Coordinates of C-alpha atoms in Angstrom, one line a residue:
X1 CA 87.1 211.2 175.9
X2 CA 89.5 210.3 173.5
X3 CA 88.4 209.0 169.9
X4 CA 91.2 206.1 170.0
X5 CA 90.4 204.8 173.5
X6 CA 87.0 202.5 173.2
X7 CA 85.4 200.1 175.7
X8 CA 86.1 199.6 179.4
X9 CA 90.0 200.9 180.0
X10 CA 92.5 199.0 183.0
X11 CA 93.0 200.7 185.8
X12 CA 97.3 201.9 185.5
X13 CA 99.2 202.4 188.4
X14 CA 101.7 205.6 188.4
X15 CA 104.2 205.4 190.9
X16 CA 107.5 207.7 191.5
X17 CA 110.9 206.7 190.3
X18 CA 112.0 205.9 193.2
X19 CA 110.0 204.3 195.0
X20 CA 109.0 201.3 192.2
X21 CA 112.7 201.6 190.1
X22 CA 113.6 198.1 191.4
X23 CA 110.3 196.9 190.3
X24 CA 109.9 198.4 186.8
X25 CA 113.4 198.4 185.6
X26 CA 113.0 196.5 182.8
X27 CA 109.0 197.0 182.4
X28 CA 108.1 196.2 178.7
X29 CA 105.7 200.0 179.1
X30 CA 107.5 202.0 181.1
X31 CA 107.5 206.0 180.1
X32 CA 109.5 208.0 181.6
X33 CA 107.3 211.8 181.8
X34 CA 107.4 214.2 184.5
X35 CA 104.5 214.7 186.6
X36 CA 102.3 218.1 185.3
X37 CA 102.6 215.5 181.3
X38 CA 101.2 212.5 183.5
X39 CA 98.5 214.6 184.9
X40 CA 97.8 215.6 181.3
X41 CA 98.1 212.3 180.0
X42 CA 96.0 210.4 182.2
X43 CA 93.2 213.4 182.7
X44 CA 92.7 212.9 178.6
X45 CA 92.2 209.7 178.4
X46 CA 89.4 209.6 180.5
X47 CA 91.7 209.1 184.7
X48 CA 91.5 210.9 187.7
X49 CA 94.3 210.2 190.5
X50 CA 94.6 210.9 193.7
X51 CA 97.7 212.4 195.7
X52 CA 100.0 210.0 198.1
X53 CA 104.1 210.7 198.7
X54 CA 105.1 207.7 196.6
X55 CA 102.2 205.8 194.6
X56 CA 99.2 207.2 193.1
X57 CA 96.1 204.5 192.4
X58 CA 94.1 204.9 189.6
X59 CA 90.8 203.9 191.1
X60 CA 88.1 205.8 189.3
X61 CA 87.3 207.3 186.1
X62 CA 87.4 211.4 185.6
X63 CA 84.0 211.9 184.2
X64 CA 82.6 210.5 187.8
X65 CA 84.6 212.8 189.6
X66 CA 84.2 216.0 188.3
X67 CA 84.8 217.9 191.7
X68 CA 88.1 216.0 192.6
X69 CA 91.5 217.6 192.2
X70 CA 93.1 217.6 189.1
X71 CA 96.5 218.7 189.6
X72 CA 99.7 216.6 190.6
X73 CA 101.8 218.4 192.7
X74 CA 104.2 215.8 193.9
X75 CA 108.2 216.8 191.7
X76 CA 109.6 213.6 191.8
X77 CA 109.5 212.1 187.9
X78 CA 106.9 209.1 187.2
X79 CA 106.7 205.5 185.8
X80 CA 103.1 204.6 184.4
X81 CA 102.9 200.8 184.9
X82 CA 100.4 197.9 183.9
X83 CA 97.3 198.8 182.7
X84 CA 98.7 202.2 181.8
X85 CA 100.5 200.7 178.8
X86 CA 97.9 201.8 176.1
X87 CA 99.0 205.6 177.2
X88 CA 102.6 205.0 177.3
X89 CA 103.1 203.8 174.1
X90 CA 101.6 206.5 171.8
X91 CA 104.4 209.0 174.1
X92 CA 107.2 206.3 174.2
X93 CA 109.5 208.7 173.1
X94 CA 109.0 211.3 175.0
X95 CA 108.8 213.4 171.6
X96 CA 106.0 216.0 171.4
X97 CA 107.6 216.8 168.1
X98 CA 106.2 213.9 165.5
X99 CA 102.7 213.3 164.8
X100 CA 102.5 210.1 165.5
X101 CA 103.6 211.0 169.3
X102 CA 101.9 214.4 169.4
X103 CA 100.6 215.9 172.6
X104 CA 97.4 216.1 173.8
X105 CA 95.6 219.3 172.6
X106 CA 95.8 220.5 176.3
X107 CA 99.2 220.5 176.2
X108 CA 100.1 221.9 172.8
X109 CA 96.7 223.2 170.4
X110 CA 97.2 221.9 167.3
X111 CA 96.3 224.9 166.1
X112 CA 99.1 226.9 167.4
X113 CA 101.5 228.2 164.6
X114 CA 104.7 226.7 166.0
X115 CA 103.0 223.7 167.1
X116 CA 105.6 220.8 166.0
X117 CA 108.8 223.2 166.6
X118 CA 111.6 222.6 168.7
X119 CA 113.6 224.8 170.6
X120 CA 116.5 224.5 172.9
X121 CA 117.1 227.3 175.2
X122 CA 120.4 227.4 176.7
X123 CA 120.4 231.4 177.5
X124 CA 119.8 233.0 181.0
X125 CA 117.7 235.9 182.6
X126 CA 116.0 238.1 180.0
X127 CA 117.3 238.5 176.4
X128 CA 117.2 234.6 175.5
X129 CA 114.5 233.5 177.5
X130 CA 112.0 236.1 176.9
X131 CA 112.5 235.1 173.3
X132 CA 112.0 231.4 174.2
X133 CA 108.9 233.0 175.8
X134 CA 107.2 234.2 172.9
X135 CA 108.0 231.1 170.7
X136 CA 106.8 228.7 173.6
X137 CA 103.6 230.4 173.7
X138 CA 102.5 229.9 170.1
X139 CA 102.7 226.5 170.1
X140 CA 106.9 225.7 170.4
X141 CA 108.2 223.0 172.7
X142 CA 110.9 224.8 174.5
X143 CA 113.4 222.4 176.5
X144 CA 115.3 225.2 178.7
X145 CA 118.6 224.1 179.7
X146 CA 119.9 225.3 183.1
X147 CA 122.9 224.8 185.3
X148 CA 122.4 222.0 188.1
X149 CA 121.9 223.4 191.7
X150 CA 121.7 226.8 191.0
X151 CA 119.2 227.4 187.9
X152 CA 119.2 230.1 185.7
X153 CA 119.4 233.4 187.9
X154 CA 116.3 234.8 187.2
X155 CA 115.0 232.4 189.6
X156 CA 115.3 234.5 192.5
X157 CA 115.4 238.3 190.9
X158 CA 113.2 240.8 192.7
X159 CA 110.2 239.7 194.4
X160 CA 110.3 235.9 195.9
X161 CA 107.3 233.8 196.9
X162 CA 106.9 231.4 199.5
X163 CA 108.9 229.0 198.2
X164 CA 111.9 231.4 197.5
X165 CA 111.2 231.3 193.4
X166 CA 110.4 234.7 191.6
X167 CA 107.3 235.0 190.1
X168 CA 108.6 236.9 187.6
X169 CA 110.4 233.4 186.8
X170 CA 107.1 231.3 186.8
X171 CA 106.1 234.3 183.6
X172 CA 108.7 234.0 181.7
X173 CA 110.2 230.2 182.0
X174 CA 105.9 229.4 181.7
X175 CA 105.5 226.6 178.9
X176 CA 109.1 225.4 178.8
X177 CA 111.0 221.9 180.2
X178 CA 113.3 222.9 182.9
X179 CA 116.9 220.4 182.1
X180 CA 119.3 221.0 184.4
X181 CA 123.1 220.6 182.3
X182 CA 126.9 221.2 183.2
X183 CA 127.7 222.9 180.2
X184 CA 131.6 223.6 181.8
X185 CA 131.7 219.7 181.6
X186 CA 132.6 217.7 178.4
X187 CA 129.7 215.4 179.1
X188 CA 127.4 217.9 179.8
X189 CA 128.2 219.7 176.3
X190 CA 127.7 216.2 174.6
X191 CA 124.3 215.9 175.9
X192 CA 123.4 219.3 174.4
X193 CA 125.0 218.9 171.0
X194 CA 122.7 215.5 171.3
X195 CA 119.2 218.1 172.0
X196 CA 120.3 220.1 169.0
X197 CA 120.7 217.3 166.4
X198 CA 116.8 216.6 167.5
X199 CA 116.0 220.6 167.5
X200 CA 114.7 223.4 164.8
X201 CA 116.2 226.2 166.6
X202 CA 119.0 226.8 169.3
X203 CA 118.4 230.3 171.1
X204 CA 121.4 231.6 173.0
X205 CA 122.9 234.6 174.3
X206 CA 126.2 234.1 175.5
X207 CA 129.0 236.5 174.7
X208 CA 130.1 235.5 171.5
X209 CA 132.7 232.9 171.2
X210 CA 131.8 231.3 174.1
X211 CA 129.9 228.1 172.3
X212 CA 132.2 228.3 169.7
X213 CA 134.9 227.2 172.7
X214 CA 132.7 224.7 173.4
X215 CA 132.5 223.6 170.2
X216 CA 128.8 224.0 170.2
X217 CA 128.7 227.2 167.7
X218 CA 126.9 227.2 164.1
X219 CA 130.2 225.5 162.7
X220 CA 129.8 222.0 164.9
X221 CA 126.4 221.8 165.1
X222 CA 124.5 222.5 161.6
X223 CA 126.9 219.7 159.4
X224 CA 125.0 217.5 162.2
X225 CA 122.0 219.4 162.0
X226 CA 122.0 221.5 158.7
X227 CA 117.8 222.5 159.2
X228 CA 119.3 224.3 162.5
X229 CA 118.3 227.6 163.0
X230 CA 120.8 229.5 165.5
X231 CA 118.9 232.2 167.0
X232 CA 121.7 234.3 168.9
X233 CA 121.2 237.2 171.1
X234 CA 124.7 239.5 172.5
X235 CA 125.0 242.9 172.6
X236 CA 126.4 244.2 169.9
X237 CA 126.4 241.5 167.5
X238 CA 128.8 238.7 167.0
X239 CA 131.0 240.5 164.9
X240 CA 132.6 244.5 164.7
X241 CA 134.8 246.0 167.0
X242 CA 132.5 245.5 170.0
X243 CA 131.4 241.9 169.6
X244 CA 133.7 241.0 172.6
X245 CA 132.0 242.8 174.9
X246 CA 130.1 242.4 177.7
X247 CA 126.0 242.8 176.2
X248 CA 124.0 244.5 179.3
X249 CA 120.6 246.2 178.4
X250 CA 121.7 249.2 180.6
X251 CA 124.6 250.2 178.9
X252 CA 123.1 249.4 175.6
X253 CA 120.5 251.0 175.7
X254 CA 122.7 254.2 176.8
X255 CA 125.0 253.6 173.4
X256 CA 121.9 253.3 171.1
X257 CA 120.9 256.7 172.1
X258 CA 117.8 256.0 173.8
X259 CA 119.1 257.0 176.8
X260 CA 120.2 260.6 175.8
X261 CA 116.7 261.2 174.2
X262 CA 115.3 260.7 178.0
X263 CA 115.4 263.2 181.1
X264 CA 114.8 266.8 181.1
X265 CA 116.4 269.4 178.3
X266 CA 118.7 272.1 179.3
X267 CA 116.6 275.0 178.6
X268 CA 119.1 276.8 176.4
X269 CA 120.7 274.0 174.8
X270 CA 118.2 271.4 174.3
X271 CA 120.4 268.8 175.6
X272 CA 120.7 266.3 178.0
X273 CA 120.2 268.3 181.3
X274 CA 121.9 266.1 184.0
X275 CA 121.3 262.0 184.2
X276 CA 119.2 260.2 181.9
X277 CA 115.9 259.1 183.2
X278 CA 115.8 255.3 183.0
X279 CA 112.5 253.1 182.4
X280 CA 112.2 251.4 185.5
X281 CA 113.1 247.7 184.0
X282 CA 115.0 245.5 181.4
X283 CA 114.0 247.6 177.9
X284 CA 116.6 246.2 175.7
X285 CA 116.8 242.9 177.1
X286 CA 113.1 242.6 176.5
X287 CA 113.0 244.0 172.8
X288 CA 116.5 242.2 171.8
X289 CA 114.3 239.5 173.0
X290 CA 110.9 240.5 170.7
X291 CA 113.6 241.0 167.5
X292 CA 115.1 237.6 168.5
X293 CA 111.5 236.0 168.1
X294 CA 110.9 237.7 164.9
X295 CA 114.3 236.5 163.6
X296 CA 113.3 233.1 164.7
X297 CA 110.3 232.8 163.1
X298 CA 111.4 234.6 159.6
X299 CA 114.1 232.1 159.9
X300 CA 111.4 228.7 160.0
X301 CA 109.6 230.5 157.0
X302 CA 112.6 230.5 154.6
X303 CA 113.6 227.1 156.1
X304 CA 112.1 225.5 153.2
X305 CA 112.7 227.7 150.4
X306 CA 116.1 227.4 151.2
X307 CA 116.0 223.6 151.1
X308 CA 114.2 223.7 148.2
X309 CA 116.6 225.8 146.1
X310 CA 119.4 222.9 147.6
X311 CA 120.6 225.5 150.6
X312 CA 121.0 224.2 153.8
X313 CA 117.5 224.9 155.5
X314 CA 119.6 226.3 158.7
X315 CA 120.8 229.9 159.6
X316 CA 122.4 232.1 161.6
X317 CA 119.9 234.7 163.5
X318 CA 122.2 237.7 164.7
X319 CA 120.6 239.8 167.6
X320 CA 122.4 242.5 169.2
X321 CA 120.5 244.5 172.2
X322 CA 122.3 248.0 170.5
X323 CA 120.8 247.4 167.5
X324 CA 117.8 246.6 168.3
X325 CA 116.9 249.5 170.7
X326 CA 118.4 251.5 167.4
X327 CA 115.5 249.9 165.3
X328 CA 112.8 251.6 167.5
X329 CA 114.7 255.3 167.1
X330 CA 112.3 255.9 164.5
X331 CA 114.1 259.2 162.4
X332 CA 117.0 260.2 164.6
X333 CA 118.9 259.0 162.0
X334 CA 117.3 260.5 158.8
X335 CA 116.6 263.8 160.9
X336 CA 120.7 264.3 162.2
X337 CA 121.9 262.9 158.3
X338 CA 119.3 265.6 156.7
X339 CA 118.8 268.4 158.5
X340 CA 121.7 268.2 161.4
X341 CA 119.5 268.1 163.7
X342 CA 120.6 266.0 167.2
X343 CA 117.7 265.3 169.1
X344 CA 117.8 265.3 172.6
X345 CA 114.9 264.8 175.5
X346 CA 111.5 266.5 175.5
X347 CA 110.9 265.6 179.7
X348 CA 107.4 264.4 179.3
X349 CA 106.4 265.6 175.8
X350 CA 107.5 265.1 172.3
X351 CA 109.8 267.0 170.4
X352 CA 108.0 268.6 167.2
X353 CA 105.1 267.0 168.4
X354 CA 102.0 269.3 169.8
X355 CA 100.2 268.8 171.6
X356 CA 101.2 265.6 173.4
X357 CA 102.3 265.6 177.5
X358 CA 101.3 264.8 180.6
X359 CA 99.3 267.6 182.0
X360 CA 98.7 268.0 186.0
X361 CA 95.6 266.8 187.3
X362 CA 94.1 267.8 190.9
X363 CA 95.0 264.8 193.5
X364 CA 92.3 261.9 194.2
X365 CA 90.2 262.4 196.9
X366 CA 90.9 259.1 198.5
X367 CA 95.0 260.4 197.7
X368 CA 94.9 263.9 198.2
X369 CA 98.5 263.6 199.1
X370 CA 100.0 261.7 195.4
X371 CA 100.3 263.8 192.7
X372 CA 98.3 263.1 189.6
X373 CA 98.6 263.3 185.8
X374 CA 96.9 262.7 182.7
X375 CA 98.4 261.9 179.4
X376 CA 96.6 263.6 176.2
X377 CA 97.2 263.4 172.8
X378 CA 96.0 265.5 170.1
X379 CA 98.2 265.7 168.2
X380 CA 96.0 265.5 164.8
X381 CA 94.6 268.5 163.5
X382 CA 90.8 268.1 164.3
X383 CA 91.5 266.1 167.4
X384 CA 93.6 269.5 168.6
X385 CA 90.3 271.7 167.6
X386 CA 88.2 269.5 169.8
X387 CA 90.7 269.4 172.3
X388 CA 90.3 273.3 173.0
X389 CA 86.9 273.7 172.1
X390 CA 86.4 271.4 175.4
X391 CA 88.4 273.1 177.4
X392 CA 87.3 276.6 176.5
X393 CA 90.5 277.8 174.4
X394 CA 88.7 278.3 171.0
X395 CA 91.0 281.3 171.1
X396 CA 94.0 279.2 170.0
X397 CA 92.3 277.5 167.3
X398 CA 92.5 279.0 163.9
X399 CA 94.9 279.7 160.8
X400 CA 97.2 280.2 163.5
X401 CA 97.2 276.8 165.1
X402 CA 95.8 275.2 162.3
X403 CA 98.6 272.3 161.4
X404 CA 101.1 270.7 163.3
X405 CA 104.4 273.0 162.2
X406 CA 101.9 276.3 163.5
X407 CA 101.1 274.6 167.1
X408 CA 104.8 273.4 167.5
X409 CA 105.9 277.4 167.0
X410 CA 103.7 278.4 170.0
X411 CA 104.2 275.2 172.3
X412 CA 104.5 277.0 175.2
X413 CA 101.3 279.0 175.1
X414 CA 99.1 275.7 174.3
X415 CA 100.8 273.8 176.8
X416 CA 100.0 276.3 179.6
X417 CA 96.2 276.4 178.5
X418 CA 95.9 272.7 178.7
X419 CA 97.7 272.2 182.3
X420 CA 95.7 275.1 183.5
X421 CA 92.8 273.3 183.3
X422 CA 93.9 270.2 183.6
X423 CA 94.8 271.3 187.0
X424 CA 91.3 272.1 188.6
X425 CA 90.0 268.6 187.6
X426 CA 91.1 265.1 189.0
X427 CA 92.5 262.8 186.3
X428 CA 88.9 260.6 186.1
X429 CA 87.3 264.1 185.3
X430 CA 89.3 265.3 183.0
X431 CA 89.4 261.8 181.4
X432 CA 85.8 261.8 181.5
X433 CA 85.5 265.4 179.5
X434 CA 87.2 264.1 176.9
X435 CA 86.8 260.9 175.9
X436 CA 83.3 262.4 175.8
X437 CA 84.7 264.7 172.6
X438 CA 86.7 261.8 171.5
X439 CA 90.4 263.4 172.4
X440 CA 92.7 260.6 173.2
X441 CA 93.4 260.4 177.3
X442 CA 93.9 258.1 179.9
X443 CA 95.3 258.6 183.4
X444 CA 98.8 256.9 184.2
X445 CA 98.2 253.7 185.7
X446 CA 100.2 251.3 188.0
X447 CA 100.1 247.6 187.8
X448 CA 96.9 247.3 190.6
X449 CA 95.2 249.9 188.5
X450 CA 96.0 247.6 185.1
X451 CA 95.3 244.2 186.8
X452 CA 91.8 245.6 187.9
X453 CA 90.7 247.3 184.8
X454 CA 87.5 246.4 183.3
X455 CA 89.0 246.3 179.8
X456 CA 92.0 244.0 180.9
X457 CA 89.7 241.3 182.0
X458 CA 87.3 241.8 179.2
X459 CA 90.5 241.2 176.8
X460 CA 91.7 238.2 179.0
X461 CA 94.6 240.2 178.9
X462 CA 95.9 238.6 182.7
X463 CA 95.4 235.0 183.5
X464 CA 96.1 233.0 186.4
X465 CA 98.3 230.3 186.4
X466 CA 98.6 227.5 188.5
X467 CA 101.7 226.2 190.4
X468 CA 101.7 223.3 191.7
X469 CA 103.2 221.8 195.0
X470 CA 102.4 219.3 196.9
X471 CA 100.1 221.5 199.2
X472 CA 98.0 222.6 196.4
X473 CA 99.8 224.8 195.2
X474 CA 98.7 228.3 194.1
X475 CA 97.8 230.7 191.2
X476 CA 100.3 233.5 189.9
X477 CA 98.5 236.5 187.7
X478 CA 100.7 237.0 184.2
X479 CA 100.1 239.0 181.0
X480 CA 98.8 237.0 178.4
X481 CA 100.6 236.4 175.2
X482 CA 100.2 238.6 172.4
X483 CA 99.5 239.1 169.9
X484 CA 95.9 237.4 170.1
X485 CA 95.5 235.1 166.5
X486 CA 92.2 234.3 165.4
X487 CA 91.8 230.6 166.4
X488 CA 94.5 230.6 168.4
X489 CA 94.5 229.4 172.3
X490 CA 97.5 231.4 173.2
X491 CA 96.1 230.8 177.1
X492 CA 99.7 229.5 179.3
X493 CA 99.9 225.8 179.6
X494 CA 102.2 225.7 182.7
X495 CA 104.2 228.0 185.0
X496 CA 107.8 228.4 185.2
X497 CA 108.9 224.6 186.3
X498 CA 110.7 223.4 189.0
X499 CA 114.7 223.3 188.2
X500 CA 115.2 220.0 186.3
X501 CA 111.8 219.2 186.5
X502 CA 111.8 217.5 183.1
X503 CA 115.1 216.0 183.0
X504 CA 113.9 212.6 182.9
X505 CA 111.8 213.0 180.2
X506 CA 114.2 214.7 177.9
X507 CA 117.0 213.2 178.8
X508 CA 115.7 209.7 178.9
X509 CA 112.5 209.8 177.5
X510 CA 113.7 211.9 174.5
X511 CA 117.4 210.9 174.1
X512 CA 117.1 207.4 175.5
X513 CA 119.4 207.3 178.0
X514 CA 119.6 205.0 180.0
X515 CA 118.6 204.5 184.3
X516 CA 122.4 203.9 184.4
X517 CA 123.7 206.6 182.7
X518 CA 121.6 208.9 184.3
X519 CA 122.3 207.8 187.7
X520 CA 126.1 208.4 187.3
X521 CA 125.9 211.3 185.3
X522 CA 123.9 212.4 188.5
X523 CA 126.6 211.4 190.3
X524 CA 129.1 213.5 188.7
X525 CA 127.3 216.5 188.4
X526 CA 126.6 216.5 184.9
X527 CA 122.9 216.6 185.4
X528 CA 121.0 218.0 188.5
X529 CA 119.0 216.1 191.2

């Protein structure tokens, strides 16, 4: 129970928008919040509900009814009345920002290090929102901005559940308030500039230029704002020769090289024997998105240094998808500017690296039919003596093998040892061998394989996550956030929400809007339904 809340508390009564708006129009402690922060209101302060289509009763208290339901499911945005008043006015506002308004510890732990941070996502599919992601899960409100009707278009990529959303969406849009904005319309750009005035960091990735036609760029927004930090994310950068361009992670990632360092090496030549071979998802969306998060949060550091030294606390973060799959090329560059040397693929090894492949394995006996590998690396110096010792080879141990330059000269020959008996075990036995000699292995696992692992659920590393609908609802498994801080509840506090789910509570809760405005605003298309 709550430390603030003492004695016997009123019953409230929550009831929908639309069924009660005649009757608490002008209500003295009306809050406007969307359903999952109701549910988390009224569960910490001591109330259980239960579920009808229009008006849910308050009848008895949570600690009674332990075994109840606990989650609303019902989308339509909510009006605490009466009794309820006591709850609604420490979240008036609608603000999780301010400590005096601050959200109860199941929403946002206090001891989460952005805890107190807002940020505005107006960015789609990957890049952006993967770096809203991050933020959102150590402690950030994220208000996610989204066109009306349609959503951002992640919504339905790949796999769709039941109720035609990807779950992929429910991952990465998990923790953030769904708003639902025309940004082509005047009024709809208003309402954002308003979000940013009230916001530590914007996060975008638009082409560049785009906001600055909207008048929403770093120029119009920080003399409003000047503690904004604008996080953007394009493909090459917002300025050179290819800012203008279209930013896709394919085609970056191709121009950054990392594409010609992967596929199979003419055997002559070294290089690039036919097509590249490409990771089978979003690489440079995803780390444009991990650089973005790191820029962010470097950023909020120097935010008040910079004030203090009479700077404007705001900056411009500049994230471009080339350059940051060119950060992870580790010395391509050093290696071609030293030595001339142009690397090119290496199939399943590493070049100047030995030994470290993936070495044939003898099929499952439940899957006699799918081929099977096992990566090893030994790489170090006594990890490559054990390695052979295990396997029998103490022949190619010695001053002839003895450091990394002698074992890269004679590849071939230790290469053919290891896959030759690699070959007459399965991948667990192999696996087994060594780990037992302490030579780093593992067989190459799919996504039922990682779900299932004993060490994943030791680690927590997956966790299920509710959605709720009015039928229940179900659970969707996602990777946790990482990485884990000590202290730090990093567990998801909601799945990717409804479209507009929260656009009530921002948008009138947060920038007091009024029923009016909102209705017509509706009306036009400015803001979703």
């Amino acid at each position: 129970m709550h430390a603030g809340i003492a004695g016997p508390r009123p019953v409230p009564t929550v009831v929908c928008h639309k069924a009660a708006r005649s009757k608490s129009q002008n209500h003295p402690h009306r809050c406007c919040i969307s359903p999952r922060k109701a549910h988390e209101l009224l569960e910490y302060n001591g109330y259980h509900w239960d579920y009808w289509y229009y008006t849910c009763i308050m009848s008895t208290w949570l600690s009674s009814q332990a075994s109840r339901p606990r989650v609303l499911t019902h989308s339509s945005p909510l009006t605490i009345l009466g009794g309820g008043h006591h709850i609604c006015g420490r979240l008036a506002s609608g603000s999780s920002r301010h400590a005096s308004g601050s959200l109860p510890p199941v929403v946002t732990p206090k001891n989460l290090p952005l805890a107190g941070i807002r940020v505005l996502e107006v960015g789609q599919v990957i890049a952006g929102p993967f770096c809203g992601q991050l933020l959102g899960h150590y402690g950030a409100e994220v208000i996610k901005v989204e066109p009306p009707e349609v959503g951002d278009p992640l919504r339905v990529w790949r796999e769709r559940d039941v109720d035609g959303v990807s779950p992929w969406w429910r991952s990465i849009a998990r923790n953030k308030k769904s708003v639902t904005l025309d940004m082509r319309k005047a009024e709809g750009r208003r309402l954002v500039k308003d979000l940013a005035i009230k916001s530590d960091v914007i996060v975008e990735n638009f082409k560049p230029g785009t906001l600055e036609r909207w008048n929403l760029g770093p120029s119009d927004l920080h003399p409003l704002n000047p503690s904004l930090i604008f996080t953007r994310v394009s493909g090459y950068g917002q300025t050179g020769p290819w800012a203008s361009r279209p930013g896709y992670a394919s085609v970056c990632e191709a121009e950054s090289g990392f594409r010609y360092i992967n596929g199979t090496p003419d055997s002559e030549t070294g290089a690039l024997l036919g097509p590249p071979i490409r990771p089978n998802l979003s690489l440079g969306d995803s780390v444009a998105g991990l650089h973005a998060a790191f820029g962010t949060v470097l950023a909020l550091l120097s935010r008040k240094a910079r004030e203090a030294q009479g700077q404007p606390g705001g900056q411009t973060v500049d994230v471009s998808i080339f350059e940051s799959m060119i950060n992870l090329m580790e010395g391509i560059i050093p290696e071609y500017d030293r030595k001339g040397k142009v690397r090119g693929p290496s199939g399943s090894s590493l070049t100047g690296i030995v030994p470290t492949n993936a070495y044939p394995c003898r099929p499952a006996p439940e899957a006699p039919t799918v081929p099977s590998h096992i990566v090893i690396g030994a790489n170090s110096d006594s990890i490559y003596n054990r390695l052979m010792t295990a396997i029998g080879r103490k022949d190619l141990t010695g001053p002839d093998f003895a450091q990394n330059h002698d074992r890269v000269a004679r590849q071939g020959e230790i290469e053919d040892a290891i896959a030759a008996w690699t070959r007459e075990r399965t991948a667990e036995e192999a696996e087994e061998v060594l780990r037992g000699v302490s030579v780093p292995a593992g067989r190459v696992l799919n996504v039922k394989d990682i779900v299932e692992n004993d060490h994943t659920r030791a680690r927590g590393l997956v966790e299920d996550v509710q959605v709720p609908k009015a039928d229940g609802g179900w659970s969707v498994k996602m990777s946790r956030a990482v990485p884990v801080l000590e202290g730090c509840d990093t567990k998801t506090r909601w799945a990717g929400p409804e479209l507009g789910e929260h656009n009530r509570e921002v948008l009138i809760g947060e920038l007091g809007m009024s029923e009016e405005d909102f209705e017509r605003l509706q009306g036009e298309g400015v803001i979703g339904k």
